[in-house]
mmCIF file of C-alpha atoms in Angstrom:
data_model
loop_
_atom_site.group_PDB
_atom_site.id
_atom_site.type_symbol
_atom_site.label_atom_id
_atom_site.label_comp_id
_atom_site.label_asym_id
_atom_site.label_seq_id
_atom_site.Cartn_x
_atom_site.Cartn_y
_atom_site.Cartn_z
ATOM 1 C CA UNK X 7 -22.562 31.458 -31.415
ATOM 2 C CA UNK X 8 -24.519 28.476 -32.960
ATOM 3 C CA UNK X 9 -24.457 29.715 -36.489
ATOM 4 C CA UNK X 10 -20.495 30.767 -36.492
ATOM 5 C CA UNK X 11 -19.916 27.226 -37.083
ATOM 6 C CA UNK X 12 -21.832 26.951 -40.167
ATOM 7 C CA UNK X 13 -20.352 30.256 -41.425
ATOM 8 C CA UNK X 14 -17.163 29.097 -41.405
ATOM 9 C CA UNK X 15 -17.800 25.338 -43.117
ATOM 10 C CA UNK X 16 -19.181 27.744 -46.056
ATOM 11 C CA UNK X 17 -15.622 29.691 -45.648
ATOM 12 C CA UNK X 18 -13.812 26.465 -45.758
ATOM 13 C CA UNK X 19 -15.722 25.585 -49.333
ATOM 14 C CA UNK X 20 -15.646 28.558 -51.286
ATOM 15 C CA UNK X 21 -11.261 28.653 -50.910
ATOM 16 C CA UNK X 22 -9.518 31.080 -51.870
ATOM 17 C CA UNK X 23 -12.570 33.062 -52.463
ATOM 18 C CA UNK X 24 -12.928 32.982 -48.820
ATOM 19 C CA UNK X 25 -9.152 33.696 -48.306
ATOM 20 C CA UNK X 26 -9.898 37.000 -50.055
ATOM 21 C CA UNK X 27 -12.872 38.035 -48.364
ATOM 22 C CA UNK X 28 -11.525 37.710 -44.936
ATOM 23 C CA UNK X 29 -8.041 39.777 -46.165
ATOM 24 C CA UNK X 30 -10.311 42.351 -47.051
ATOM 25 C CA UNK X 31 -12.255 41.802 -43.324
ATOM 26 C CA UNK X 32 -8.989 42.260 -42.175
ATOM 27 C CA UNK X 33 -7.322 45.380 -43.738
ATOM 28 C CA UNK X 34 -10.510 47.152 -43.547
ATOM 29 C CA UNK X 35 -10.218 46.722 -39.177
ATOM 30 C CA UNK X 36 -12.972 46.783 -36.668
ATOM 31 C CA UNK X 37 -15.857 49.611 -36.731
ATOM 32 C CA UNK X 38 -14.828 52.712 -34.625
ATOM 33 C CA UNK X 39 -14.840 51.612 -31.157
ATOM 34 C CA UNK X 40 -14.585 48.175 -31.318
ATOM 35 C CA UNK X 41 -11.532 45.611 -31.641
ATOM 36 C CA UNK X 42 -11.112 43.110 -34.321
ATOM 37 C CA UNK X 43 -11.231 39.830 -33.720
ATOM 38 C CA UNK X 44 -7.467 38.934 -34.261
ATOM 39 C CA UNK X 45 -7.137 35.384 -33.137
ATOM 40 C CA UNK X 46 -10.667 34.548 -34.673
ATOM 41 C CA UNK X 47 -9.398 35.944 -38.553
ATOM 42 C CA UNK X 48 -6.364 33.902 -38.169
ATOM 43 C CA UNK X 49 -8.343 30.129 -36.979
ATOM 44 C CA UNK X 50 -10.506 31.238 -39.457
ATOM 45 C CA UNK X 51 -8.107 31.789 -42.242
ATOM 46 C CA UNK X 52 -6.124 28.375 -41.363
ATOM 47 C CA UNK X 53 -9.201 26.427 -41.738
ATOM 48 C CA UNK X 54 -9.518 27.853 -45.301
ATOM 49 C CA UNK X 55 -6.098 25.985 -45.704
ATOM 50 C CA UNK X 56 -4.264 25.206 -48.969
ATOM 51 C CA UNK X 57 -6.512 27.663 -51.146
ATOM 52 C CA UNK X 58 -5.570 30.449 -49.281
ATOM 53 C CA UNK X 59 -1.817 30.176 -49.773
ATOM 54 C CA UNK X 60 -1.781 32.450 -52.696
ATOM 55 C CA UNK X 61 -4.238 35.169 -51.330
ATOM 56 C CA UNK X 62 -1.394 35.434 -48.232
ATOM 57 C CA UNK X 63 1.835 35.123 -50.024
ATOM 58 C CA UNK X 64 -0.052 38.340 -52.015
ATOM 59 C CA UNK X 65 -0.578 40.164 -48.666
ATOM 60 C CA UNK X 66 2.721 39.204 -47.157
ATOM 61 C CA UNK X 67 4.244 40.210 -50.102
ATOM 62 C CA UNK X 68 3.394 43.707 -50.111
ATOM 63 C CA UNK X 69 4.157 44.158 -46.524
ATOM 64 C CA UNK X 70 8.361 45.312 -45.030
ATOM 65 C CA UNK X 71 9.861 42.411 -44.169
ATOM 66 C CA UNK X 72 12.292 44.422 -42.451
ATOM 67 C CA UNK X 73 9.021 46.395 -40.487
ATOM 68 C CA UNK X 74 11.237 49.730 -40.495
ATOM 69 C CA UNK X 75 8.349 51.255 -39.129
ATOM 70 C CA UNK X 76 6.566 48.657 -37.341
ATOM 71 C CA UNK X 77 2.840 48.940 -36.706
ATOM 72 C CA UNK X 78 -0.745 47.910 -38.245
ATOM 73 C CA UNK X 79 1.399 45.986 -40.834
ATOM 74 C CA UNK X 80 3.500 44.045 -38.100
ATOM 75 C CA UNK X 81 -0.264 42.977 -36.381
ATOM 76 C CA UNK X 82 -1.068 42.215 -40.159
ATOM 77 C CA UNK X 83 2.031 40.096 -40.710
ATOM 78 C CA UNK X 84 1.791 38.128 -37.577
ATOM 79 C CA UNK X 85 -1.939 37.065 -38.326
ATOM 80 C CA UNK X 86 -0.968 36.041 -42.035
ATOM 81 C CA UNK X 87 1.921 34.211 -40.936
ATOM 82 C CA UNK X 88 0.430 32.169 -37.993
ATOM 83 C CA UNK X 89 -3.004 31.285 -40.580
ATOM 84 C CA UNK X 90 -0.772 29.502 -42.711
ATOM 85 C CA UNK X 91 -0.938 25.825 -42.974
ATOM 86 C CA UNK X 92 1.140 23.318 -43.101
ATOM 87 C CA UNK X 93 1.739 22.621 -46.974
ATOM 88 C CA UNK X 94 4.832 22.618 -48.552
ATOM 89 C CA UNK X 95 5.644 26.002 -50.721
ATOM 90 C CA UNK X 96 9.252 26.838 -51.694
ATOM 91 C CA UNK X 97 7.705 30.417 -53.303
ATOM 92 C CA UNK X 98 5.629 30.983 -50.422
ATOM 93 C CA UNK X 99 8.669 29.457 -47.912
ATOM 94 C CA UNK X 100 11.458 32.442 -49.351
ATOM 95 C CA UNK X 101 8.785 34.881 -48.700
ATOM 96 C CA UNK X 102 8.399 33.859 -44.701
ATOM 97 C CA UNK X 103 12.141 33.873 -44.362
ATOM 98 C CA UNK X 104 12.138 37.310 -44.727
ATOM 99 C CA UNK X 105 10.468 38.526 -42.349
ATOM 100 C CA UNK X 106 12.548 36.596 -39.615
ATOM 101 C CA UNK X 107 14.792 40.009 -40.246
ATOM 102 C CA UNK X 108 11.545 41.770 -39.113
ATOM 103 C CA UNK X 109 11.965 44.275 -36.239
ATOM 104 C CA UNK X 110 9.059 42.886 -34.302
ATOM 105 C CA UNK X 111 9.750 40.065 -32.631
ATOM 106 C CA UNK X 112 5.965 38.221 -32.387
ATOM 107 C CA UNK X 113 6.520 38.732 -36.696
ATOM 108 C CA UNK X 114 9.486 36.648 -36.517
ATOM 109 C CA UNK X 115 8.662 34.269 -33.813
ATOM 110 C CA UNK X 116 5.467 33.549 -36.581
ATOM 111 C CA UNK X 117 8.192 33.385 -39.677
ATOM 112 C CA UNK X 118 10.067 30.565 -37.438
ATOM 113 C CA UNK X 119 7.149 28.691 -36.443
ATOM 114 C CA UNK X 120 6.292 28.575 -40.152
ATOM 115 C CA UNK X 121 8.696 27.470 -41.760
ATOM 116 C CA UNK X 122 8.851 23.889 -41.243
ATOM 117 C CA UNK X 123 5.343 23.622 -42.724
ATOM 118 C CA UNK X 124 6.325 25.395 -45.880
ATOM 119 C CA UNK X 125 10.117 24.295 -46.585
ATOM 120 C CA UNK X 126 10.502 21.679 -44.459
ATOM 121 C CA UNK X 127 14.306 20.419 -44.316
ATOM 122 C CA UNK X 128 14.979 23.618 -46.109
ATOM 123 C CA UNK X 129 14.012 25.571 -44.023
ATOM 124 C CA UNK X 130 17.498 24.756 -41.279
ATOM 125 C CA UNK X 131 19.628 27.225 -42.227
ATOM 126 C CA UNK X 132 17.263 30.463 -41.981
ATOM 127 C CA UNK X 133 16.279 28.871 -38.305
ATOM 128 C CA UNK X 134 19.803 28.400 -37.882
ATOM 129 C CA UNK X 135 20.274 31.997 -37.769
ATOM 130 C CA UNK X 136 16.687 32.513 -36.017
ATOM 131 C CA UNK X 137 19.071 30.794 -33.060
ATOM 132 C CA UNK X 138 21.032 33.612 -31.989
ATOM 133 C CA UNK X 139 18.215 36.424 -32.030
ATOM 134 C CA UNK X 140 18.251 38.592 -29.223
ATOM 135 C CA UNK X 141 14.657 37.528 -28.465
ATOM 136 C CA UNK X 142 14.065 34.533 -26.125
ATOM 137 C CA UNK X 143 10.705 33.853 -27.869
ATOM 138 C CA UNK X 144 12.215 33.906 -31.586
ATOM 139 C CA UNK X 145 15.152 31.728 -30.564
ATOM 140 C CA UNK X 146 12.354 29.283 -28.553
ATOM 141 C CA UNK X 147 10.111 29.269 -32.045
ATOM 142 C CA UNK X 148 13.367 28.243 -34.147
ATOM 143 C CA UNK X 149 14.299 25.593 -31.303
ATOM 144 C CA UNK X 150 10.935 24.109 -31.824
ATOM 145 C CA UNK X 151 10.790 24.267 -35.507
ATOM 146 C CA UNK X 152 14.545 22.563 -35.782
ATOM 147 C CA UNK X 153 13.245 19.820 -33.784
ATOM 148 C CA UNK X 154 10.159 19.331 -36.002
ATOM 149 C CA UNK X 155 12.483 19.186 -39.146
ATOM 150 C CA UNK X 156 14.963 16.783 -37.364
ATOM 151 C CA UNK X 157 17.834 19.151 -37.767
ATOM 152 C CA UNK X 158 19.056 19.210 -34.484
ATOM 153 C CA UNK X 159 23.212 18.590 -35.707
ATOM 154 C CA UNK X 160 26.361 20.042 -34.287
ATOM 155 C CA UNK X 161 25.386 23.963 -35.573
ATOM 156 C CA UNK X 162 22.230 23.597 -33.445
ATOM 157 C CA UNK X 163 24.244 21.392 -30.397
ATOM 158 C CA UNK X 164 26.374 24.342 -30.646
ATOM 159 C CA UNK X 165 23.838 26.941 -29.926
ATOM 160 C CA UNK X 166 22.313 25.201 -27.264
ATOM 161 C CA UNK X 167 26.162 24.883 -25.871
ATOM 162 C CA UNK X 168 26.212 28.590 -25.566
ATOM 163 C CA UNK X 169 22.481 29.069 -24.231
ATOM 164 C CA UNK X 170 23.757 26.153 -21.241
ATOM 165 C CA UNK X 171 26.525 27.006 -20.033
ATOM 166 C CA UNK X 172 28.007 30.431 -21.655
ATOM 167 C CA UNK X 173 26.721 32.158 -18.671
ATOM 168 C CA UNK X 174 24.398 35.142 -20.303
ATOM 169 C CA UNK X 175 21.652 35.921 -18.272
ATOM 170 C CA UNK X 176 19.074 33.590 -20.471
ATOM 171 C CA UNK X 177 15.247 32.257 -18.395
ATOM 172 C CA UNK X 178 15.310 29.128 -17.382
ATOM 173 C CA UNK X 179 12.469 28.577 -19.568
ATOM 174 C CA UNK X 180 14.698 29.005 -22.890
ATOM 175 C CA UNK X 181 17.356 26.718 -21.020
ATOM 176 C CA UNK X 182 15.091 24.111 -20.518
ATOM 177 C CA UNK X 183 13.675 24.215 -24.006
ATOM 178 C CA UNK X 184 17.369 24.355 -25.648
ATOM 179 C CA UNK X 185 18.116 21.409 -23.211
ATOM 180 C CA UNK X 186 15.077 19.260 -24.389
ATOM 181 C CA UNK X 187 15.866 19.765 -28.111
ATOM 182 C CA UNK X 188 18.851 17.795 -27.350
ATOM 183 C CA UNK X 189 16.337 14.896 -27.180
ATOM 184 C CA UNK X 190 16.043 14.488 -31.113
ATOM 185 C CA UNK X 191 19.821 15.285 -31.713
ATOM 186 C CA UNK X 192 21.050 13.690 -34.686
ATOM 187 C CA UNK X 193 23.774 10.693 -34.512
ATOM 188 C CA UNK X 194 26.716 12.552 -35.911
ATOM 189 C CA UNK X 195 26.064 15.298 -33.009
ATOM 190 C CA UNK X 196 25.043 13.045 -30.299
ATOM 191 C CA UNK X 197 29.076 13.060 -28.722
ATOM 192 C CA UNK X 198 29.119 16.725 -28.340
ATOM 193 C CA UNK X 199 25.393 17.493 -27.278
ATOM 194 C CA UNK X 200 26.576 14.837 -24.694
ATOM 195 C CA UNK X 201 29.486 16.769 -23.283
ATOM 196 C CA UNK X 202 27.181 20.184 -23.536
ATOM 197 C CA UNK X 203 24.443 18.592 -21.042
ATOM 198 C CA UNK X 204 27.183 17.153 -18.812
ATOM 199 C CA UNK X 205 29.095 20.309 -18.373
ATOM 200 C CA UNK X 206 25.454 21.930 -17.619
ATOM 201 C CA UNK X 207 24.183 19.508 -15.055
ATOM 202 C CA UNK X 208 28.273 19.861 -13.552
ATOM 203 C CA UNK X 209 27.835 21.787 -9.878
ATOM 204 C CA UNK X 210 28.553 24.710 -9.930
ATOM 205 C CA UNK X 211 30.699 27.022 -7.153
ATOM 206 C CA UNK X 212 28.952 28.330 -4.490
ATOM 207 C CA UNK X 213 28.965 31.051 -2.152
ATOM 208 C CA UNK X 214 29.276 31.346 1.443
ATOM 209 C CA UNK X 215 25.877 32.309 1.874
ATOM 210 C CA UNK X 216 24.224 29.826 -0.525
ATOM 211 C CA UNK X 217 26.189 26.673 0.880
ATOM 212 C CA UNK X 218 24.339 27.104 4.227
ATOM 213 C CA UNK X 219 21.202 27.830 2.775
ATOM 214 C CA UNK X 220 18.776 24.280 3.142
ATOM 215 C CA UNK X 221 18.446 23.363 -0.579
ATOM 216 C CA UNK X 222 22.346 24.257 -1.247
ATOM 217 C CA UNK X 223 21.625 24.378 -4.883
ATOM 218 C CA UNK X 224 20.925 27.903 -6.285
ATOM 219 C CA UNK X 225 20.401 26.651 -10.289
ATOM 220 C CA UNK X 226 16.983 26.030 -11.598
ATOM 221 C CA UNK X 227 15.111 22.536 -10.959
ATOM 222 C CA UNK X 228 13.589 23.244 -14.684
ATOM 223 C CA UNK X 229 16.886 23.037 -16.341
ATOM 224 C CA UNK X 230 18.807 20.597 -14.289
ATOM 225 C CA UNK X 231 16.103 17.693 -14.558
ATOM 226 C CA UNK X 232 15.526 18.407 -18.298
ATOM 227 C CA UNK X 233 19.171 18.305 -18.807
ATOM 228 C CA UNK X 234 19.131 15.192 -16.533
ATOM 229 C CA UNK X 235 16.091 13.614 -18.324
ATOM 230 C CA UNK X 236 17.995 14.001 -21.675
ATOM 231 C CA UNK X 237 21.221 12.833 -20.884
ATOM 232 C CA UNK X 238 19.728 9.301 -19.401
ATOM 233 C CA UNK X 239 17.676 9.284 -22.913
ATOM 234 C CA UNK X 240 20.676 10.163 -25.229
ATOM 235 C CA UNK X 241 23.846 9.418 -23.186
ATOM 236 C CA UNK X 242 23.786 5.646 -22.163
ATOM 237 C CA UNK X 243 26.171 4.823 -19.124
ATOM 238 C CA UNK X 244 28.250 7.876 -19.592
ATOM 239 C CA UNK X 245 24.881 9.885 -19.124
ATOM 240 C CA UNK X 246 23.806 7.974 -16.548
ATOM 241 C CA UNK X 247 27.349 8.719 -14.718
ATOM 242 C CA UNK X 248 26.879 12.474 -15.122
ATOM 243 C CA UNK X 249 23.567 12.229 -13.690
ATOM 244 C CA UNK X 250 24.505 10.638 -10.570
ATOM 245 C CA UNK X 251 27.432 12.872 -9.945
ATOM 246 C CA UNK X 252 25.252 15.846 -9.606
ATOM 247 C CA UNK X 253 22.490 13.852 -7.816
ATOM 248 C CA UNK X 254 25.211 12.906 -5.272
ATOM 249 C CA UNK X 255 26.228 16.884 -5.166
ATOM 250 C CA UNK X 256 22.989 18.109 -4.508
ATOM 251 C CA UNK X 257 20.584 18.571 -1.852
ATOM 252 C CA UNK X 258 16.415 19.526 -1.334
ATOM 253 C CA UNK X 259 14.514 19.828 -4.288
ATOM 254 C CA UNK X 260 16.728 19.524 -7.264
ATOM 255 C CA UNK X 261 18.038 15.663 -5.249
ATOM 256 C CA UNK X 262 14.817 14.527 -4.695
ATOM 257 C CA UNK X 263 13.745 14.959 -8.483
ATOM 258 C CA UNK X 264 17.053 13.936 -9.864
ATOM 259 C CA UNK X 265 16.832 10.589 -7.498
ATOM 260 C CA UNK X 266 13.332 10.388 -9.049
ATOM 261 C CA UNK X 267 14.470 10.167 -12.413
ATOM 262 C CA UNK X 268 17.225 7.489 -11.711
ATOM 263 C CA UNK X 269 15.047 5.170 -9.999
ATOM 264 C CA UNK X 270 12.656 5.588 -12.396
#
């Protein structure tokens, strides 16, 4: 609507008076009937920014960070978490850690994504941890947020190890994503991440049935040429090596992009 944009410049001014008023908005919910606007509140709230931080840490502070009984307080959390900016806080930082313990995972894929902004390098070991939840989206969140800290070292390599190639049942969408943190691995790590994307991009056996099938491959295109991509960014002539062992292995789709990304 034409005048929403005014409406929230004013928001944007008045601070954390604003921060208040739109709490308040919040915990008192939509009129019977009707749905509140959750991803509205929270762009709404960010924009307030840096004024708002204490108004939030008040609210998240009263709320379970273990969300024993999850419900309107787990909607609550999420919104409060993902409307905070990106200013540094230790205070506000210990409070977000907290709730990566939370039983819902959308609250803790919010605490992960937040925590760079408020603790920055500080924030590694708690997403450390976030690694090995048993929720794809929490341990994508902290994947992200290691990489955007630059704290991608041999803990993290070693997590991404185990999401490659220890042989749980993980989407290829995680795989990929673990693979392409690999990109910004620290020096002291760079050996081992090395040997983790080479053992990944390594054939593997095959069945009767799949060897006469046309493409021969039965792995994911997604994760092979992100694990390929990486290991031609981060593993010079060894890399390279790896890379055209596989591509030399392989057949349909998964050759054609691998040849792609050696020629190119």
């Amino acid at each position: 609507m034409p005048q929403r944009e005014p409406a929230r410049a004013v928001l944007g001014m008045l601070g954390e008076a604003s921060a208040r008023a739109l709490l308040a908005a919040r915990l008192r919910g939509a009129p019977a009937g009707e749905v509140f606007p959750r991803p509205r509140f929270v762009a709404v709230l960010r924009e307030v920014a840096k004024p708002g931080l204490p108004a939030i840490g008040e609210q998240l502070s009263r709320i379970d960070p273990d969300g024993v009984e999850p419900g309107a307080d787990a909607a609550l959390a999420e919104d409060l978490l993902r409307a905070l900016p990106e200013v540094a806080d230790e205070g506000l930082g210990r409070v977000v850690a907290r709730f990566l313990r939370h039983m819902a995972p959308a609250v803790r894929r919010a605490a992960a994504a937040a925590l760079p902004g408020l603790l920055g390098a500080r924030s590694k070991i708690p997403l450390v941890h976030a690694l090995d939840d048993v929720d794809e989206g929490v341990r994508a969140a902290a994947l992200a947020a290691t990489r955007v800290i630059r704290a991608v070292d041999e803990d993290v390599v070693t997590r991404v190890d185990d999401l490659l190639n220890g042989g749980a049942p993980w989407s290829d969408e995680l795989r990929a994503g673990a693979a392409g943190a690999l990109a910004d691995v620290r020096e002291s790590a760079k050996a081992r991440a090395v040997d983790a994307l080479a053992r990944a991009i390594r054939p593997k056996s095959r069945s009767l049935v799949t060897f006469f099938k046309n493409d021969a491959d039965n792995e994911s295109p997604l994760v092979l040429t992100t694990v390929a991509r990486v290991l031609l960014n981060i593993g010079g002539a060894e890399g390279r090596k790896h890379v055209e062992r596989r591509l030399a292995a392989s057949r349909g789709e998964i050759k054609k992009a691998l040849s792609e990304l050696l020629s190119g």
